[in-house]
Coordinates of C-alpha atoms in Angstrom, one line a residue:
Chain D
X250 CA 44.0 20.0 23.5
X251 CA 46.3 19.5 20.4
X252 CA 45.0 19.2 17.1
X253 CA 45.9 15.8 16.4
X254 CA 43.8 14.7 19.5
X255 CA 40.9 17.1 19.2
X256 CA 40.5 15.3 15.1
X257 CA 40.7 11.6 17.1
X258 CA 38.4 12.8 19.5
X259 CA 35.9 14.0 16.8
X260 CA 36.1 10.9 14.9
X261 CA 35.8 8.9 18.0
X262 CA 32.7 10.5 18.7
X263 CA 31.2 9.9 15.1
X264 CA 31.9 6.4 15.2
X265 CA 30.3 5.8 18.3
X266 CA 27.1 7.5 17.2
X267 CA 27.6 5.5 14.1
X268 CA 27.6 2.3 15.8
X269 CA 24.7 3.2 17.8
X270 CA 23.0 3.7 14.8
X271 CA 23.9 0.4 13.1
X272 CA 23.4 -1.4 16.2
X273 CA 19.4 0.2 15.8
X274 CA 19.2 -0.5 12.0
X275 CA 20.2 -4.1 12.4
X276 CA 17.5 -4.5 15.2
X277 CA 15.5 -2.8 12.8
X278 CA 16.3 -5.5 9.9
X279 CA 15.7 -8.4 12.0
X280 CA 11.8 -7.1 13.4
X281 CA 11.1 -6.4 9.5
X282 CA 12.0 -10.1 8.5
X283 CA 10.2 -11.7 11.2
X284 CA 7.3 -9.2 10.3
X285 CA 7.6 -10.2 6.7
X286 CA 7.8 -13.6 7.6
X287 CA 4.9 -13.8 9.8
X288 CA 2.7 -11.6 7.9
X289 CA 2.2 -8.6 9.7
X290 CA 3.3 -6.1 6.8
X291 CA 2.1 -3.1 8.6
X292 CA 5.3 -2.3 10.5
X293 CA 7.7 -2.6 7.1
X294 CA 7.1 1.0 6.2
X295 CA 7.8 2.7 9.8
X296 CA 10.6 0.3 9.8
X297 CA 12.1 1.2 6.5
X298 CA 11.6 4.9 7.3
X299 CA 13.1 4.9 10.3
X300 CA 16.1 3.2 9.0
X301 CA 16.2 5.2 6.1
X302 CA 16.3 8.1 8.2
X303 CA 19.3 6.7 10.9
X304 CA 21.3 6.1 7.4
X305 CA 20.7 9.9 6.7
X306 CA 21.8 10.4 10.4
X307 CA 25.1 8.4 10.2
X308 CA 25.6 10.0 7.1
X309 CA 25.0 13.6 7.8
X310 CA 27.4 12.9 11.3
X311 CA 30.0 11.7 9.3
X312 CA 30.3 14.8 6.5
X313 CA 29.6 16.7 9.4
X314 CA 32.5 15.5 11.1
X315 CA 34.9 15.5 7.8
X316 CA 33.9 19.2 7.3
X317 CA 34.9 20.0 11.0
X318 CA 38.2 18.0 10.6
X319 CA 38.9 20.1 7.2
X320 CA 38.3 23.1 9.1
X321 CA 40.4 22.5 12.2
X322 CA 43.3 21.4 9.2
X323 CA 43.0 24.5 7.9
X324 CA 43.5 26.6 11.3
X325 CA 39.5 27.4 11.7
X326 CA 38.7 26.0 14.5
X327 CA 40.7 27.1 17.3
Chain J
X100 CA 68.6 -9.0 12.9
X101 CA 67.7 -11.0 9.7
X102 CA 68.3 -8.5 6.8
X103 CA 66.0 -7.3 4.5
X104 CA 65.6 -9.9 1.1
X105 CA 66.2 -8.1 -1.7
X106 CA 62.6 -8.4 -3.4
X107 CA 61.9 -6.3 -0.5
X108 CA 63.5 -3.3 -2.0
X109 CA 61.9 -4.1 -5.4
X110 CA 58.5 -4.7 -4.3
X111 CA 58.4 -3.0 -0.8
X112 CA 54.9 -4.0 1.3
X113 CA 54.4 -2.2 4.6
X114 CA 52.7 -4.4 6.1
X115 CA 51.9 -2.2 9.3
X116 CA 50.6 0.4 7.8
X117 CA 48.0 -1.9 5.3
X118 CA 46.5 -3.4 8.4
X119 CA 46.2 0.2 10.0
X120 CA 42.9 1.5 9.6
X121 CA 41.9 5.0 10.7
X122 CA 39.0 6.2 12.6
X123 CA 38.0 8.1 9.4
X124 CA 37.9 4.6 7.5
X125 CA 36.2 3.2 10.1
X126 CA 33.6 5.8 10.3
X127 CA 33.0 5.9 6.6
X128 CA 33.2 2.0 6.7
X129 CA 29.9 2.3 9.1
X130 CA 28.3 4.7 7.2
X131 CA 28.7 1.9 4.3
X132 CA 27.2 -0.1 6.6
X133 CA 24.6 1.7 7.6
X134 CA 23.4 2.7 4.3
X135 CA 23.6 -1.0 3.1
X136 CA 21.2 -1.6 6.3
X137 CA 18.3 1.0 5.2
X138 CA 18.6 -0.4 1.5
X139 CA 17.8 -3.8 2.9
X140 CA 14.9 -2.8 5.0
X141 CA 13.6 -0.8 2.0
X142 CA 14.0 -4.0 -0.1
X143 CA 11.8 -6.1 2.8
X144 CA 9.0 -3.4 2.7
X145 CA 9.1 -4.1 -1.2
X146 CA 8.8 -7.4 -1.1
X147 CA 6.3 -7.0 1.7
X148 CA 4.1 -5.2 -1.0
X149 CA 4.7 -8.3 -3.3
X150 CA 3.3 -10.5 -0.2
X151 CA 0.1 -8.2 -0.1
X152 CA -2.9 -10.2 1.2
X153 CA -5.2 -11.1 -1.5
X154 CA -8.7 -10.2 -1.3
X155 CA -10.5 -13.3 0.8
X156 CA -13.8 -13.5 -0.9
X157 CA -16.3 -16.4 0.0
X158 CA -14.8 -20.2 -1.7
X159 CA -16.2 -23.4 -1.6
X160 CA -13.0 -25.7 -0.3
X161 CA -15.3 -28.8 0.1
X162 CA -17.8 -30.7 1.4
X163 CA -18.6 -31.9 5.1
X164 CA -18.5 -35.5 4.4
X165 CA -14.5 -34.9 3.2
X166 CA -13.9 -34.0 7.5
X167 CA -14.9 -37.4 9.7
X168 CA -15.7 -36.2 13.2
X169 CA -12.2 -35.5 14.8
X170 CA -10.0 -35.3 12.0
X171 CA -9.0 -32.7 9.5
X172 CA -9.0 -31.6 6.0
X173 CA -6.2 -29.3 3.8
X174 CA -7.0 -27.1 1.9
X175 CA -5.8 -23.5 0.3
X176 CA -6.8 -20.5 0.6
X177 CA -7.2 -17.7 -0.3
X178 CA -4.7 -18.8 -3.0
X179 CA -2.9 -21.6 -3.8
X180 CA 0.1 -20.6 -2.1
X181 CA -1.3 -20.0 1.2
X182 CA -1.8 -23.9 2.9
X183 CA -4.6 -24.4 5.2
X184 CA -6.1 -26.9 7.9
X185 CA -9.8 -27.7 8.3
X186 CA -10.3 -29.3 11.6
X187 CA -14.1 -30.9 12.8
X188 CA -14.2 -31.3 16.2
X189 CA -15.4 -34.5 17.9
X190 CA -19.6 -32.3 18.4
X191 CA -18.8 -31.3 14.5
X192 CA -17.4 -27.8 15.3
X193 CA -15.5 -26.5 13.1
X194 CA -12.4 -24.9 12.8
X195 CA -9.6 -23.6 10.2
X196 CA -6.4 -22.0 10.5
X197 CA -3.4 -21.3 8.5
X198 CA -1.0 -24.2 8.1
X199 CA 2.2 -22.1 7.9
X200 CA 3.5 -22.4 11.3
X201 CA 4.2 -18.6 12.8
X202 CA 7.8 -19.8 14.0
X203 CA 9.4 -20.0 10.5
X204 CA 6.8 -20.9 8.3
X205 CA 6.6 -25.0 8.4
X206 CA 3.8 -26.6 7.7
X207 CA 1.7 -28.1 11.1
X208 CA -0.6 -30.9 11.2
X209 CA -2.9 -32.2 13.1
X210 CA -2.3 -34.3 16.0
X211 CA -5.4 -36.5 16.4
X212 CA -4.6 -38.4 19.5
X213 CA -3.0 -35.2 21.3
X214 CA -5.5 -33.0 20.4
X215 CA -3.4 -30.7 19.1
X216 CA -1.9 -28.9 16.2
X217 CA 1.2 -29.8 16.3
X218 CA 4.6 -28.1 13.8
X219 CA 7.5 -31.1 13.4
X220 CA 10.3 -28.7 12.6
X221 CA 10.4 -27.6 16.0
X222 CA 8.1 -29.3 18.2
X223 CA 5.7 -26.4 18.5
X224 CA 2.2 -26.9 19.6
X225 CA -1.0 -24.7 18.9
X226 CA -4.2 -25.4 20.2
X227 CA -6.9 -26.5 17.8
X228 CA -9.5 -24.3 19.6
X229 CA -8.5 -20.9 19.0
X230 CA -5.4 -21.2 17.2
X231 CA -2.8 -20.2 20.0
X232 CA 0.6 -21.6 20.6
X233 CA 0.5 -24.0 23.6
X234 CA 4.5 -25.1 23.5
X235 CA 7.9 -24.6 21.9
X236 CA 9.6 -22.3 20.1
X237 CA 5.9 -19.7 18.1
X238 CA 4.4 -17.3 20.3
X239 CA 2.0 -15.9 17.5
X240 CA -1.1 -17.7 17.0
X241 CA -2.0 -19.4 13.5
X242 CA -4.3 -16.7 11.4
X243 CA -7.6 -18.1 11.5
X244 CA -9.8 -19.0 8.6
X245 CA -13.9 -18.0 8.8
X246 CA -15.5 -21.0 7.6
X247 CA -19.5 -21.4 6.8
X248 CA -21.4 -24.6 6.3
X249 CA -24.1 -24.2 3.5
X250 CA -25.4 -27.9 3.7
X251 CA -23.0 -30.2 2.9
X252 CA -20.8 -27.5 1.1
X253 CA -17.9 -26.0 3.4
X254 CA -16.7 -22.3 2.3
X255 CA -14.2 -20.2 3.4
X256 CA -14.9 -16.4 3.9
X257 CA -12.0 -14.7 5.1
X258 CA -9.0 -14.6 6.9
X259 CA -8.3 -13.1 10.9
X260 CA -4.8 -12.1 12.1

């Protein structure tokens, strides 16, 4: 595989899992405003953990994927 | 082929290339996203602590002869933001509920001559004997409020659900 395709490939792939993620996290917003709204104020903290944590997630795939990409610029990855 | 006007050369706009976004900008554009996303939930569970029920101790809200037999009464509780409906039955039962209606928070009223409890934003329907929705749009049922008679004095003691 060239390098050109192997970096859209990798950023393909991160922005898929991203959008998986966002796709959760706006489920995720919705349930917490109905929960809000109808009182039941148990579920806000799981939910804002759990997105919290997808954030990290989609965060930590994306410098992931930037510090692959530098690498394979640089000639370190193969 | 038209030629190029001449502002073009002064103030050259490529227009291809400033609609072109990258998967990189994309990525981090969701990652904006996403991190928007977990601040908003955090800011719900905040204001979820603002929302915190209040402590439901015993309150007189009135007095039997307020309630004729088959009709209702409003009243608050336990604070003054939190809307209620008293409702004696037609063998002086009775029962009290929440007024905010579990779709999105109208107020419902009572429907004498259905029997029912009844939200006109959109046309949902509880049932005035255990609070559950009966028709339209909620499918929570109405919190319920414990209500003791002491004479002629009506209190409320707590809230369920």
């Amino acid at each position: 595989m060239r390098s050109s395709e192997q970096g859209t490939t990798l950023f393909s792939a991160a922005c898929a899992f991203i959008m998986i993620v966002v796709g959760l996290q706006l489920w995720l917003v919705s349930a917490s405003v109905e929960a809000l709204l109808s009182g039941e104020l148990d579920v806000l903290g799981p939910a804002a953990a759990a997105s919290v944590i997808l954030a990290l997630a989609s965060g930590g795939i994306l410098l992931h994927a930037l510090d692959l990409d530098r690498r394979r610029r640089k000639g370190g990855i193969p | 082929m038209r030629p190029e006007p001449r502002w073009s050369e002064d103030f050259p706009v490529e227009w291809e290339r400033d609609h072109y976004i990258t998967r990189r900008e994309l990525a981090k554009f969701l990652v904006l996203g996403s991190m928007l996303l977990a601040g908003a939930n955090v800011l719900i569970r905040i204001l979820g602590f603002r929302r915190a029920k209040p402590d439901a101790s015993r309150r007189r809200i009135g007095s039997l002869s307020q309630v004729p037999l088959g009709g209702s009464m409003l009243f608050r509780y336990p604070t003054e933001g939190d809307p209620c409906i008293l409702l004696r039955g037609e063998d002086g039962s009775l029962k009290a509920y929440s007024q905010v209606c579990t779709h999105l928070s109208c107020s419902v009223i009572y429907k004498r001559e259905a029997g029912k409890l009844f939200c006109p934003c959109h046309c949902g329907y509880f049932s005035p004997a255990d609070g559950r929705p009966t028709a339209g749009p909620p499918t929570r049922p109405l919190p319920r409020i414990r209500i003791e008679r002491d004479g002629e004095d009506l209190y409320a003691t707590g809230r369920e659900g």
